[in-house]
Amino acid sequence: GIQVEQSPPDLILQEGANSTLRCNFSDSVNNLQWFHQNPWGQLINLFYIPSGTKQNGRLSATTVATERYSLLYISSSQTTDSGVYFCAPGMSGYSTLTFGKGTMLLVSP
Amino acid sequence: NAGVTQTPKFQVLKTGQSMTLQCAQDMNHEYMSWYRQDPGMGLRLIHYSVGAGITDQGEVPNGYNVSRSTTEDFPLRLLSAAPSQTSVYFCASNLRGGNTEAFFGQGTRLTVV
């Protein structure tokens, strides 16, 4: 099956800093999702992004499917951005997503 | 629109007990899945279903059973709980397979003592 690697595994930021999280995958994909798991354990959909760039407030994501990676940008980070960020590529012909192990982000005040 | 609803949110079981984790979705999605999340392991697929009456095994199916009698419901059964099944369980649904957007329930934290 597809292999998914996320980097960095851990990240500590000061409030207001910017960051880039990376997701590499080993095979061609039809879509990619980014999730935020908040400190209460909820998985929140951030982006569904097969290719190109999408923006939602301070967050944006870019997927370059031909080069098998996706990036999640967090600008002007806030303490509420803390948690674990997962990427999950999806492929047609496959019934489910495959998850990376996540990037744990801590934003300190 | 409730999305994906899981019950219970928390559960403590004794070794050997059985229980069912409930999952329901109201989005008329064909595909439903169960994942478990363990520290440092990400989310691993237990079982999934591509429609009513159709189920299949994922990466870590041992010790779990599923059935899909309706489009809306996809319960996960632990037949004889073991401490190794202590985990957080997530149910997900998506419209049609891995290339459509998935939505998750709020999770069930299970402890087996």
PDB file of C-alpha atoms in Angstrom:
ATOM      1  CA  GLY A   1       0.000   0.000   0.000  1.00  0.00           C
ATOM      2  CA  ILE A   2       0.876   3.652  -0.133  1.00  0.00           C
ATOM      3  CA  GLN A   3       3.464   4.948   2.327  1.00  0.00           C
ATOM      4  CA  VAL A   4       2.920   8.319   3.989  1.00  0.00           C
ATOM      5  CA  GLU A   5       5.606  10.303   5.788  1.00  0.00           C
ATOM      6  CA  GLN A   6       5.018  13.520   7.675  1.00  0.00           C
ATOM      7  CA  SER A   7       7.626  15.959   8.840  1.00  0.00           C
ATOM      8  CA  PRO A   8       8.598  17.266  11.240  1.00  0.00           C
ATOM      9  CA  PRO A   9       7.247  14.830  13.841  1.00  0.00           C
ATOM     10  CA  ASP A  10       7.164  17.572  16.488  1.00  0.00           C
ATOM     11  CA  LEU A  11       7.170  21.342  16.306  1.00  0.00           C
ATOM     12  CA  ILE A  12       7.187  24.017  18.994  1.00  0.00           C
ATOM     13  CA  LEU A  13       6.355  27.571  18.000  1.00  0.00           C
ATOM     14  CA  GLN A  14       5.950  30.898  19.671  1.00  0.00           C
ATOM     15  CA  GLU A  15       2.574  32.474  19.109  1.00  0.00           C
ATOM     16  CA  GLY A  16       2.647  34.560  15.957  1.00  0.00           C
ATOM     17  CA  ALA A  17       5.241  32.457  14.133  1.00  0.00           C
ATOM     18  CA  ASN A  18       4.701  30.779  10.775  1.00  0.00           C
ATOM     19  CA  SER A  19       5.258  27.115   9.987  1.00  0.00           C
ATOM     20  CA  THR A  20       5.196  24.599   7.156  1.00  0.00           C
ATOM     21  CA  LEU A  21       4.248  20.967   7.614  1.00  0.00           C
ATOM     22  CA  ARG A  22       5.100  18.454   4.931  1.00  0.00           C
ATOM     23  CA  CYS A  23       3.447  15.242   3.762  1.00  0.00           C
ATOM     24  CA  ASN A  24       5.234  12.915   1.342  1.00  0.00           C
ATOM     25  CA  PHE A  25       3.505   9.937  -0.208  1.00  0.00           C
ATOM     26  CA  SER A  26       4.860   7.049  -2.222  1.00  0.00           C
ATOM     27  CA  ASP A  27       2.267   6.662  -4.968  1.00  0.00           C
ATOM     28  CA  SER A  28       0.013   8.656  -7.237  1.00  0.00           C
ATOM     29  CA  VAL A  29      -3.072   9.904  -5.445  1.00  0.00           C
ATOM     30  CA  ASN A  30      -6.433  11.329  -6.429  1.00  0.00           C
ATOM     31  CA  ASN A  31      -6.900  13.483  -3.378  1.00  0.00           C
ATOM     32  CA  LEU A  32      -5.334  14.417  -0.087  1.00  0.00           C
ATOM     33  CA  GLN A  33      -6.910  15.489   3.145  1.00  0.00           C
ATOM     34  CA  TRP A  34      -5.419  17.423   6.035  1.00  0.00           C
ATOM     35  CA  PHE A  35      -6.890  17.002   9.507  1.00  0.00           C
ATOM     36  CA  HIS A  36      -6.306  18.753  12.803  1.00  0.00           C
ATOM     37  CA  GLN A  37      -6.716  16.696  15.947  1.00  0.00           C
ATOM     38  CA  ASN A  38      -7.338  19.161  18.727  1.00  0.00           C
ATOM     39  CA  PRO A  39      -6.305  18.599  22.364  1.00  0.00           C
ATOM     40  CA  TRP A  40      -9.746  17.124  23.045  1.00  0.00           C
ATOM     41  CA  GLY A  41      -9.115  14.417  20.466  1.00  0.00           C
ATOM     42  CA  GLN A  42     -11.538  15.564  17.780  1.00  0.00           C
ATOM     43  CA  LEU A  43     -10.480  15.136  14.154  1.00  0.00           C
ATOM     44  CA  ILE A  44     -11.356  18.256  12.230  1.00  0.00           C
ATOM     45  CA  ASN A  45     -11.292  18.450   8.452  1.00  0.00           C
ATOM     46  CA  LEU A  46      -8.980  21.217   7.286  1.00  0.00           C
ATOM     47  CA  PHE A  47      -8.553  20.667   3.572  1.00  0.00           C
ATOM     48  CA  TYR A  48      -9.628  18.287   0.862  1.00  0.00           C
ATOM     49  CA  ILE A  49      -7.098  19.106  -1.827  1.00  0.00           C
ATOM     50  CA  PRO A  50      -6.405  16.813  -4.794  1.00  0.00           C
ATOM     51  CA  SER A  51      -4.027  19.326  -6.328  1.00  0.00           C
ATOM     52  CA  GLY A  52      -3.194  23.006  -6.348  1.00  0.00           C
ATOM     53  CA  THR A  53      -3.569  25.402  -3.444  1.00  0.00           C
ATOM     54  CA  LYS A  54      -6.439  26.171  -1.098  1.00  0.00           C
ATOM     55  CA  GLN A  55      -6.650  28.774   1.633  1.00  0.00           C
ATOM     56  CA  ASN A  56      -8.823  29.040   4.687  1.00  0.00           C
ATOM     57  CA  GLY A  57      -8.001  32.006   6.868  1.00  0.00           C
ATOM     58  CA  ARG A  58      -4.504  31.660   8.288  1.00  0.00           C
ATOM     59  CA  LEU A  59      -4.132  28.154   6.915  1.00  0.00           C
ATOM     60  CA  SER A  60      -3.362  27.116   3.389  1.00  0.00           C
ATOM     61  CA  ALA A  61      -2.440  23.855   1.715  1.00  0.00           C
ATOM     62  CA  THR A  62      -0.694  22.950  -1.503  1.00  0.00           C
ATOM     63  CA  THR A  63      -0.615  19.534  -3.116  1.00  0.00           C
ATOM     64  CA  VAL A  64       1.777  18.711  -5.939  1.00  0.00           C
ATOM     65  CA  ALA A  65       0.496  15.297  -6.909  1.00  0.00           C
ATOM     66  CA  THR A  66       3.065  14.778  -9.672  1.00  0.00           C
ATOM     67  CA  GLU A  67       5.872  15.172  -7.129  1.00  0.00           C
ATOM     68  CA  ARG A  68       4.004  13.265  -4.423  1.00  0.00           C
ATOM     69  CA  TYR A  69       3.891  15.790  -1.626  1.00  0.00           C
ATOM     70  CA  SER A  70       1.613  18.224   0.109  1.00  0.00           C
ATOM     71  CA  LEU A  71       2.372  21.194   2.345  1.00  0.00           C
ATOM     72  CA  LEU A  72       0.286  22.782   5.072  1.00  0.00           C
ATOM     73  CA  TYR A  73       1.119  26.383   5.920  1.00  0.00           C
ATOM     74  CA  ILE A  74       0.119  27.944   9.211  1.00  0.00           C
ATOM     75  CA  SER A  75       0.650  31.659   9.445  1.00  0.00           C
ATOM     76  CA  SER A  76       0.529  33.845  12.568  1.00  0.00           C
ATOM     77  CA  SER A  77       0.066  30.760  14.724  1.00  0.00           C
ATOM     78  CA  GLN A  78      -2.209  30.855  17.756  1.00  0.00           C
ATOM     79  CA  THR A  79      -2.356  28.646  20.828  1.00  0.00           C
ATOM     80  CA  THR A  80      -5.569  27.137  19.469  1.00  0.00           C
ATOM     81  CA  ASP A  81      -3.552  25.729  16.556  1.00  0.00           C
ATOM     82  CA  SER A  82      -1.899  23.276  18.961  1.00  0.00           C
ATOM     83  CA  GLY A  83      -2.604  19.613  18.372  1.00  0.00           C
ATOM     84  CA  VAL A  84      -1.671  16.948  15.871  1.00  0.00           C
ATOM     85  CA  TYR A  85      -1.905  17.471  12.123  1.00  0.00           C
ATOM     86  CA  PHE A  86      -2.498  14.443   9.932  1.00  0.00           C
ATOM     87  CA  CYS A  87      -2.385  14.092   6.194  1.00  0.00           C
ATOM     88  CA  ALA A  88      -4.230  11.267   4.463  1.00  0.00           C
ATOM     89  CA  PRO A  89      -3.928  10.571   0.746  1.00  0.00           C
ATOM     90  CA  GLY A  90      -6.779   8.873  -1.056  1.00  0.00           C
ATOM     91  CA  MET A  91      -6.811   6.926  -4.279  1.00  0.00           C
ATOM     92  CA  SER A  92      -9.562   5.848  -6.608  1.00  0.00           C
ATOM     93  CA  GLY A  93      -9.972   2.106  -6.436  1.00  0.00           C
ATOM     94  CA  TYR A  94      -9.117   2.190  -2.736  1.00  0.00           C
ATOM     95  CA  SER A  95     -11.908   2.219  -0.224  1.00  0.00           C
ATOM     96  CA  THR A  96     -10.261   4.175   2.576  1.00  0.00           C
ATOM     97  CA  LEU A  97      -7.592   6.698   3.453  1.00  0.00           C
ATOM     98  CA  THR A  98      -4.054   5.985   4.600  1.00  0.00           C
ATOM     99  CA  PHE A  99      -2.783   8.204   7.385  1.00  0.00           C
ATOM    100  CA  GLY A 100       0.633   9.534   8.182  1.00  0.00           C
ATOM    101  CA  LYS A 101       1.797   9.432  11.809  1.00  0.00           C
ATOM    102  CA  GLY A 102       1.177  13.126  12.198  1.00  0.00           C
ATOM    103  CA  THR A 103       2.995  16.279  13.231  1.00  0.00           C
ATOM    104  CA  MET A 104       2.483  17.340  16.824  1.00  0.00           C
ATOM    105  CA  LEU A 105       2.380  21.135  17.068  1.00  0.00           C
ATOM    106  CA  LEU A 106       2.616  23.110  20.286  1.00  0.00           C
ATOM    107  CA  VAL A 107       2.098  26.858  20.104  1.00  0.00           C
ATOM    108  CA  SER A 108       3.145  28.644  23.252  1.00  0.00           C
ATOM    109  CA  PRO A 109       1.899  32.100  24.284  1.00  0.00           C
TER     110      PRO A 109
ATOM    111  CA  ASN B   1     -27.137  17.647  10.164  1.00  0.00           C
ATOM    112  CA  ALA B   2     -25.335  15.517  12.747  1.00  0.00           C
ATOM    113  CA  GLY B   3     -22.678  13.994  10.433  1.00  0.00           C
ATOM    114  CA  VAL B   4     -21.016  10.966  12.028  1.00  0.00           C
ATOM    115  CA  THR B   5     -22.110  10.057  15.542  1.00  0.00           C
ATOM    116  CA  GLN B   6     -20.256   7.614  17.777  1.00  0.00           C
ATOM    117  CA  THR B   7     -21.346   6.216  21.112  1.00  0.00           C
ATOM    118  CA  PRO B   8     -20.193   5.875  23.797  1.00  0.00           C
ATOM    119  CA  LYS B   9     -17.477   8.520  24.186  1.00  0.00           C
ATOM    120  CA  PHE B  10     -15.753   6.669  27.004  1.00  0.00           C
ATOM    121  CA  GLN B  11     -15.835   3.033  28.114  1.00  0.00           C
ATOM    122  CA  VAL B  12     -13.965   0.866  30.593  1.00  0.00           C
ATOM    123  CA  LEU B  13     -14.125  -2.907  30.125  1.00  0.00           C
ATOM    124  CA  LYS B  14     -12.729  -5.842  31.984  1.00  0.00           C
ATOM    125  CA  THR B  15     -10.632  -8.365  30.108  1.00  0.00           C
ATOM    126  CA  GLY B  16     -12.895 -10.888  28.425  1.00  0.00           C
ATOM    127  CA  GLN B  17     -15.977  -8.700  28.293  1.00  0.00           C
ATOM    128  CA  SER B  18     -17.681  -7.939  25.009  1.00  0.00           C
ATOM    129  CA  MET B  19     -19.177  -4.695  23.797  1.00  0.00           C
ATOM    130  CA  THR B  20     -20.339  -2.856  20.707  1.00  0.00           C
ATOM    131  CA  LEU B  21     -19.204   0.587  19.627  1.00  0.00           C
ATOM    132  CA  GLN B  22     -21.937   2.335  17.707  1.00  0.00           C
ATOM    133  CA  CYS B  23     -21.479   4.512  14.630  1.00  0.00           C
ATOM    134  CA  ALA B  24     -24.183   6.227  12.623  1.00  0.00           C
ATOM    135  CA  GLN B  25     -24.048   8.721   9.756  1.00  0.00           C
ATOM    136  CA  ASP B  26     -26.835  10.773   8.231  1.00  0.00           C
ATOM    137  CA  MET B  27     -25.074  11.901   5.045  1.00  0.00           C
ATOM    138  CA  ASN B  28     -26.152   8.921   2.921  1.00  0.00           C
ATOM    139  CA  HIS B  29     -22.520   7.918   2.471  1.00  0.00           C
ATOM    140  CA  GLU B  30     -21.803   4.519   0.965  1.00  0.00           C
ATOM    141  CA  TYR B  31     -18.443   3.961   2.633  1.00  0.00           C
ATOM    142  CA  MET B  32     -17.804   3.636   6.359  1.00  0.00           C
ATOM    143  CA  SER B  33     -14.657   2.700   8.246  1.00  0.00           C
ATOM    144  CA  TRP B  34     -13.319   2.037  11.720  1.00  0.00           C
ATOM    145  CA  TYR B  35      -9.851   3.165  12.793  1.00  0.00           C
ATOM    146  CA  ARG B  36      -7.936   2.857  16.008  1.00  0.00           C
ATOM    147  CA  GLN B  37      -5.442   5.428  17.214  1.00  0.00           C
ATOM    148  CA  ASP B  38      -2.542   4.498  19.447  1.00  0.00           C
ATOM    149  CA  PRO B  39       0.286   6.787  20.615  1.00  0.00           C
ATOM    150  CA  GLY B  40       2.892   7.251  17.891  1.00  0.00           C
ATOM    151  CA  MET B  41       0.999   5.006  15.444  1.00  0.00           C
ATOM    152  CA  GLY B  42      -1.338   7.393  13.683  1.00  0.00           C
ATOM    153  CA  LEU B  43      -4.696   5.948  12.642  1.00  0.00           C
ATOM    154  CA  ARG B  44      -4.852   2.332  11.565  1.00  0.00           C
ATOM    155  CA  LEU B  45      -7.729   0.791   9.670  1.00  0.00           C
ATOM    156  CA  ILE B  46      -9.645  -2.005  11.427  1.00  0.00           C
ATOM    157  CA  HIS B  47     -12.592  -2.781   9.129  1.00  0.00           C
ATOM    158  CA  TYR B  48     -14.460  -0.974   6.418  1.00  0.00           C
ATOM    159  CA  SER B  49     -17.651  -1.251   4.402  1.00  0.00           C
ATOM    160  CA  VAL B  50     -18.404  -0.148   0.857  1.00  0.00           C
ATOM    161  CA  GLY B  51     -22.155  -0.491   1.250  1.00  0.00           C
ATOM    162  CA  ALA B  52     -24.910  -2.250   3.134  1.00  0.00           C
ATOM    163  CA  GLY B  53     -24.141  -5.942   3.439  1.00  0.00           C
ATOM    164  CA  ILE B  54     -20.489  -5.578   2.379  1.00  0.00           C
ATOM    165  CA  THR B  55     -17.567  -5.450   4.791  1.00  0.00           C
ATOM    166  CA  ASP B  56     -13.853  -6.121   4.581  1.00  0.00           C
ATOM    167  CA  GLN B  57     -10.796  -6.257   6.801  1.00  0.00           C
ATOM    168  CA  GLY B  58      -8.283  -3.514   7.190  1.00  0.00           C
ATOM    169  CA  GLU B  59      -4.786  -3.474   8.633  1.00  0.00           C
ATOM    170  CA  VAL B  60      -5.598  -4.582  12.202  1.00  0.00           C
ATOM    171  CA  PRO B  61      -8.856  -6.626  12.153  1.00  0.00           C
ATOM    172  CA  ASN B  62      -8.109  -9.307  14.762  1.00  0.00           C
ATOM    173  CA  GLY B  63     -10.428  -9.277  17.749  1.00  0.00           C
ATOM    174  CA  TYR B  64     -13.095  -7.162  16.057  1.00  0.00           C
ATOM    175  CA  ASN B  65     -16.244  -7.907  14.096  1.00  0.00           C
ATOM    176  CA  VAL B  66     -18.419  -5.617  11.999  1.00  0.00           C
ATOM    177  CA  SER B  67     -21.658  -5.775  10.084  1.00  0.00           C
ATOM    178  CA  ARG B  68     -23.495  -3.296   7.876  1.00  0.00           C
ATOM    179  CA  SER B  69     -27.206  -4.009   7.777  1.00  0.00           C
ATOM    180  CA  THR B  70     -28.165  -0.429   6.838  1.00  0.00           C
ATOM    181  CA  THR B  71     -26.467   2.438   5.031  1.00  0.00           C
ATOM    182  CA  GLU B  72     -26.571   4.551   8.183  1.00  0.00           C
ATOM    183  CA  ASP B  73     -25.077   2.227  10.812  1.00  0.00           C
ATOM    184  CA  PHE B  74     -21.733   0.464  11.121  1.00  0.00           C
ATOM    185  CA  PRO B  75     -21.206  -1.041  14.608  1.00  0.00           C
ATOM    186  CA  LEU B  76     -17.866  -2.423  15.773  1.00  0.00           C
ATOM    187  CA  ARG B  77     -17.943  -5.417  18.107  1.00  0.00           C
ATOM    188  CA  LEU B  78     -15.234  -6.473  20.498  1.00  0.00           C
ATOM    189  CA  LEU B  79     -15.860 -10.154  21.144  1.00  0.00           C
ATOM    190  CA  SER B  80     -13.542 -10.691  24.119  1.00  0.00           C
ATOM    191  CA  ALA B  81     -11.765  -7.518  25.141  1.00  0.00           C
ATOM    192  CA  ALA B  82      -8.020  -7.584  25.755  1.00  0.00           C
ATOM    193  CA  PRO B  83      -5.722  -4.914  27.239  1.00  0.00           C
ATOM    194  CA  SER B  84      -4.113  -4.576  23.774  1.00  0.00           C
ATOM    195  CA  GLN B  85      -7.426  -3.146  22.557  1.00  0.00           C
ATOM    196  CA  THR B  86      -7.095  -0.142  24.820  1.00  0.00           C
ATOM    197  CA  SER B  87      -7.168   2.669  22.299  1.00  0.00           C
ATOM    198  CA  VAL B  88      -9.171   5.515  20.834  1.00  0.00           C
ATOM    199  CA  TYR B  89     -11.564   4.369  18.130  1.00  0.00           C
ATOM    200  CA  PHE B  90     -12.785   6.530  15.287  1.00  0.00           C
ATOM    201  CA  CYS B  91     -15.553   5.880  12.823  1.00  0.00           C
ATOM    202  CA  ALA B  92     -15.467   7.616   9.436  1.00  0.00           C
ATOM    203  CA  SER B  93     -17.701   7.869   6.434  1.00  0.00           C
ATOM    204  CA  ASN B  94     -17.217   9.082   2.913  1.00  0.00           C
ATOM    205  CA  LEU B  95     -19.420   9.231  -0.091  1.00  0.00           C
ATOM    206  CA  ARG B  96     -17.607   6.797  -2.374  1.00  0.00           C
ATOM    207  CA  GLY B  97     -14.221   5.444  -1.454  1.00  0.00           C
ATOM    208  CA  GLY B  98     -10.732   6.762  -0.848  1.00  0.00           C
ATOM    209  CA  ASN B  99     -10.930   9.580  -3.371  1.00  0.00           C
ATOM    210  CA  THR B 100     -13.857  11.340  -1.700  1.00  0.00           C
ATOM    211  CA  GLU B 101     -13.769  13.484   1.413  1.00  0.00           C
ATOM    212  CA  ALA B 102     -13.964  11.591   4.689  1.00  0.00           C
ATOM    213  CA  PHE B 103     -15.671  12.772   7.870  1.00  0.00           C
ATOM    214  CA  PHE B 104     -14.986  11.448  11.344  1.00  0.00           C
ATOM    215  CA  GLY B 105     -16.975  10.885  14.485  1.00  0.00           C
ATOM    216  CA  GLN B 106     -15.800  12.324  17.795  1.00  0.00           C
ATOM    217  CA  GLY B 107     -14.120   9.097  18.888  1.00  0.00           C
ATOM    218  CA  THR B 108     -14.535   6.503  21.639  1.00  0.00           C
ATOM    219  CA  ARG B 109     -11.851   6.194  24.287  1.00  0.00           C
ATOM    220  CA  LEU B 110     -11.760   2.553  25.390  1.00  0.00           C
ATOM    221  CA  THR B 111      -9.774   1.184  28.320  1.00  0.00           C
ATOM    222  CA  VAL B 112      -9.526  -2.548  28.937  1.00  0.00           C
ATOM    223  CA  VAL B 113      -8.332  -3.494  32.413  1.00  0.00           C
TER     224      VAL B 113
END
